[in-house]
């Protein structure tokens, strides 16, 4: 009888130990969702852009470096606002309009460029801008999607003599999910450019 009780006790102990070991067994690993590096983006401080050879002024972020680009056409002036810290740049193209068809062609070129990006985008938001007092008119485009190279751009004109286009570009392979905070800040910077833009 004692032998049977001893065997039952030992069997119970072994079963209990097996249950404890089974409970402690490491759970199978689950794949982790993709994560992205969080970038701390400071709020912009702005300075005034003014060039004696150009018929406009505006305020732009202090952490941008102005870089002049050569143009063979005497009616155009190109420059970049480089945001080197985040590997972005704002390409700026100014055109002196000499005829009514120039304005139409310049606007059509903007829409052609937007259409080229459409296949990479998850949608395009378009917003018209109008300031009658300053004679500044234009349209801004926000291109949604992780693979879009140019997520925000706009053009401004006085509708008779001047036309200028700004386009935000990612200088490295785009993944806008990972730099969403940067894109958000630069979009705000570009909206600030629109709001402070004036023809001389």
mmCIF file of N, CA, C and O in Angstrom, residues 75 95-110 157 159-163:
data_model
loop_
_atom_site.group_PDB
_atom_site.id
_atom_site.type_symbol
_atom_site.label_atom_id
_atom_site.label_comp_id
_atom_site.label_asym_id
_atom_site.label_seq_id
_atom_site.Cartn_x
_atom_site.Cartn_y
_atom_site.Cartn_z
ATOM 1 N N UNK A 75 15.504 84.782 -69.551
ATOM 2 C CA UNK A 75 14.211 85.059 -68.926
ATOM 3 C C UNK A 75 13.919 84.167 -67.720
ATOM 4 O O UNK A 75 12.840 84.242 -67.145
ATOM 5 N N UNK A 95 10.265 82.680 -63.951
ATOM 6 C CA UNK A 95 10.167 82.977 -65.385
ATOM 7 C C UNK A 95 9.622 84.384 -65.578
ATOM 8 O O UNK A 95 8.648 84.777 -64.929
ATOM 9 N N UNK A 96 10.233 85.115 -66.447
ATOM 10 C CA UNK A 96 9.708 86.415 -66.857
ATOM 11 C C UNK A 96 8.768 86.187 -68.035
ATOM 12 O O UNK A 96 9.185 85.716 -69.091
ATOM 13 N N UNK A 97 7.490 86.487 -67.853
ATOM 14 C CA UNK A 97 6.499 86.246 -68.902
ATOM 15 C C UNK A 97 6.583 87.347 -69.957
ATOM 16 O O UNK A 97 6.580 88.536 -69.629
ATOM 17 N N UNK A 98 6.640 86.953 -71.216
ATOM 18 C CA UNK A 98 6.727 87.932 -72.305
ATOM 19 C C UNK A 98 5.478 87.945 -73.179
ATOM 20 O O UNK A 98 5.319 88.825 -74.002
ATOM 21 N N UNK A 99 4.615 86.945 -72.976
ATOM 22 C CA UNK A 99 3.362 86.899 -73.746
ATOM 23 C C UNK A 99 2.309 86.124 -72.964
ATOM 24 O O UNK A 99 2.626 85.439 -71.976
ATOM 25 N N UNK A 100 1.057 86.214 -73.407
ATOM 26 C CA UNK A 100 -0.025 85.485 -72.733
ATOM 27 C C UNK A 100 0.178 83.982 -72.837
ATOM 28 O O UNK A 100 -0.175 83.233 -71.930
ATOM 29 N N UNK A 101 0.747 83.540 -73.933
ATOM 30 C CA UNK A 101 0.961 82.099 -74.112
ATOM 31 C C UNK A 101 2.026 81.571 -73.150
ATOM 32 O O UNK A 101 2.006 80.393 -72.782
ATOM 33 N N UNK A 102 2.940 82.434 -72.704
ATOM 34 C CA UNK A 102 3.974 82.016 -71.746
ATOM 35 C C UNK A 102 3.337 81.527 -70.440
ATOM 36 O O UNK A 102 3.762 80.525 -69.866
ATOM 37 N N UNK A 103 2.329 82.272 -69.968
ATOM 38 C CA UNK A 103 1.657 81.892 -68.726
ATOM 39 C C UNK A 103 0.955 80.545 -68.886
ATOM 40 O O UNK A 103 1.081 79.664 -68.033
ATOM 41 N N UNK A 104 0.260 80.384 -69.986
ATOM 42 C CA UNK A 104 -0.446 79.122 -70.244
ATOM 43 C C UNK A 104 0.537 77.956 -70.297
ATOM 44 O O UNK A 104 0.308 76.897 -69.703
ATOM 45 N N UNK A 105 1.659 78.155 -70.989
ATOM 46 C CA UNK A 105 2.668 77.090 -71.109
ATOM 47 C C UNK A 105 3.276 76.748 -69.750
ATOM 48 O O UNK A 105 3.506 75.571 -69.444
ATOM 49 N N UNK A 106 3.552 77.772 -68.933
ATOM 50 C CA UNK A 106 4.165 77.550 -67.613
ATOM 51 C C UNK A 106 3.223 76.763 -66.700
ATOM 52 O O UNK A 106 3.651 75.837 -65.996
ATOM 53 N N UNK A 107 1.937 77.118 -66.709
ATOM 54 C CA UNK A 107 0.949 76.401 -65.895
ATOM 55 C C UNK A 107 0.813 74.960 -66.382
ATOM 56 O O UNK A 107 0.778 74.011 -65.582
ATOM 57 N N UNK A 108 0.765 74.786 -67.713
ATOM 58 C CA UNK A 108 0.660 73.428 -68.272
ATOM 59 C C UNK A 108 1.857 72.570 -67.893
ATOM 60 O O UNK A 108 1.718 71.377 -67.609
ATOM 61 N N UNK A 109 3.049 73.176 -67.872
ATOM 62 C CA UNK A 109 4.257 72.436 -67.477
ATOM 63 C C UNK A 109 4.153 71.944 -66.031
ATOM 64 O O UNK A 109 4.573 70.828 -65.717
ATOM 65 N N UNK A 110 3.585 72.791 -65.167
ATOM 66 C CA UNK A 110 3.405 72.389 -63.762
ATOM 67 C C UNK A 110 2.479 71.177 -63.656
ATOM 68 O O UNK A 110 2.776 70.219 -62.935
ATOM 69 N N UNK A 157 1.920 83.556 -59.558
ATOM 70 C CA UNK A 157 2.060 84.466 -60.687
ATOM 71 C C UNK A 157 1.277 85.746 -60.417
ATOM 72 O O UNK A 157 0.379 85.765 -59.568
ATOM 73 N N UNK A 159 -0.063 86.953 -63.084
ATOM 74 C CA UNK A 159 -0.912 86.669 -64.251
ATOM 75 C C UNK A 159 -0.553 87.483 -65.492
ATOM 76 O O UNK A 159 -1.176 87.319 -66.538
ATOM 77 N N UNK A 160 0.457 88.354 -65.406
ATOM 78 C CA UNK A 160 0.831 89.155 -66.581
ATOM 79 C C UNK A 160 2.328 89.121 -66.890
ATOM 80 O O UNK A 160 2.728 88.942 -68.040
ATOM 81 N N UNK A 161 3.175 89.308 -65.864
ATOM 82 C CA UNK A 161 4.616 89.461 -66.124
ATOM 83 C C UNK A 161 5.505 88.425 -65.447
ATOM 84 O O UNK A 161 6.620 88.174 -65.899
ATOM 85 N N UNK A 162 5.037 87.853 -64.346
ATOM 86 C CA UNK A 162 5.913 87.008 -63.534
ATOM 87 C C UNK A 162 5.291 85.640 -63.250
ATOM 88 O O UNK A 162 4.075 85.529 -63.061
ATOM 89 N N UNK A 163 6.172 84.641 -63.156
ATOM 90 C CA UNK A 163 5.736 83.278 -62.816
ATOM 91 C C UNK A 163 6.869 82.609 -62.030
ATOM 92 O O UNK A 163 8.026 82.669 -62.439
#
